[in-house]
Amino acid sequence: MSHFICGGQVQANGIRQHYLRYGGKGPTLILVPGITSPAITWGFVAEVFGQHFDTWILDVRGRGLSSSGEGLDYGMESCADDINAFAQAMDLTQYHLIGHSMGARFIMRAAVKRPDGVVSLALIDPPVSGPGRRLYPGQWPWYQDSIREALQGMDGEAMKKYCPSWSEEQRQLRAEWLHTCYEPAIRRAFDDFHQLDIHQYFRQLPAKTLLMVAGKGGVVQPEDEAEIRELRPDIAISHVENAGHMIPWDDFNGFFSAFGTFLGTALHAEKPQ
């Protein structure tokens, strides 16, 4: 049985924000996806969270069905403000924040800017690149070429060259929705990976924090973990050894196991029938 409740739109921080809601009961959880992941592509993950939490997935501006196009600011500050404005508009007063990759960087900034209400933060393989640091391992042509091909129209088979390890269902879903990722928004986020350093925020995070590391992702290395641990001694760090950067796609069970009881309950990775 699916835990999906509805999709919706809300005006918050001066833009239209689109969301998907799962579960509807229990503590509130807000999930912010990565750089080219519209909310719907995280639905299979939200089905599990929805067993225990009132789960909301956001379409980050410039992606999915949220506001997009020319004239918008796609930088970290605006995207962090979007998260806080969404929570306020939906009257979400206490919530867990989970962010993958780019989304992890955004929830860090959002929590620092508006700490009230943040129960916990889960940072899923966040890019730790920045000025003077090791480059983010993702290459810009991979994003640009796949988006432009999606704009022309592509199917799951064509997506295989970009996501060879994914299931046919997941490749098809990405092929269907990737065209909604506005290239200038993606470029801004990619550039910010290298121009904005998130390490300054670790000491300021207002709630307990989990760092989840992809063993095969190459994004967070042991030396990065050591630096983060020094900045935030109480941080919980877990590893999904056999997963690349897109952790739940590579190791669905391992992703949820890596939370342990951090969110207050153990998560059981049973895909909906």
Coordinates of N, CA, C and O in Angstrom, one line a residue, residues 17 24 49 58 64 68 91 111 115 135 142 152 170 194 204 218-219 226 229:
Q17 N 6.1 27.0 -4.7 CA 6.8 25.9 -4.3 C 5.9 24.6 -4.4 O 4.8 24.6 -3.8
G24 N 1.7 11.4 6.5 CA 0.7 12.3 7.1 C 0.6 12.2 8.6 O -0.2 12.9 9.2
F49 N 9.9 6.6 4.6 CA 9.8 7.6 5.6 C 8.3 7.8 6.0 O 8.0 8.1 7.2
L58 N 10.4 18.5 -1.2 CA 10.3 19.7 -1.9 C 10.9 19.7 -3.3 O 11.9 19.0 -3.5
G64 N 11.5 20.5 -11.2 CA 10.2 19.9 -11.0 C 9.1 20.9 -11.3 O 9.2 21.6 -12.4
S68 N 10.5 28.5 -11.9 CA 11.7 28.3 -12.6 C 11.8 29.4 -13.7 O 11.0 30.2 -13.8
D91 N 2.8 25.8 8.2 CA 2.6 25.8 9.7 C 3.3 24.5 10.3 O 2.8 23.9 11.2
A111 N 18.9 25.8 8.5 CA 18.8 25.6 9.9 C 19.6 26.7 10.7 O 19.2 27.1 11.8
P115 N 16.8 28.5 13.2 CA 17.0 27.3 14.0 C 15.8 26.8 14.7 O 15.6 25.6 15.0
L135 N 38.1 19.4 -5.7 CA 36.9 19.6 -6.5 C 35.9 18.6 -6.3 O 36.1 17.4 -5.9
W142 N 28.3 16.1 -17.7 CA 27.4 15.0 -17.4 C 26.0 15.6 -17.2 O 25.0 15.1 -17.7
Q152 N 15.1 17.5 -25.4 CA 14.8 17.0 -26.8 C 13.8 15.8 -26.7 O 13.1 15.6 -27.7
Q170 N 13.7 3.5 -12.5 CA 14.3 4.7 -12.1 C 14.9 5.5 -13.2 O 14.8 6.8 -13.3
H194 N 31.8 24.8 -5.6 CA 33.2 25.1 -5.6 C 33.5 26.5 -5.1 O 34.6 26.8 -4.7
Q204 N 27.6 25.9 13.9 CA 26.4 26.6 14.2 C 25.1 25.8 14.1 O 24.0 26.3 14.4
G218 N 33.0 9.1 -3.5 CA 34.2 10.0 -3.7 C 33.9 11.4 -3.3 O 34.7 12.3 -3.5
V219 N 32.7 11.7 -2.7 CA 32.4 13.0 -2.3 C 32.9 13.4 -1.0 O 33.5 14.5 -0.8
A226 N 37.2 13.6 9.2 CA 38.0 14.1 10.4 C 37.9 15.6 10.6 O 37.8 16.0 11.8
R229 N 34.4 16.2 12.0 CA 34.4 15.8 13.4 C 35.0 16.8 14.3 O 34.6 17.0 15.5

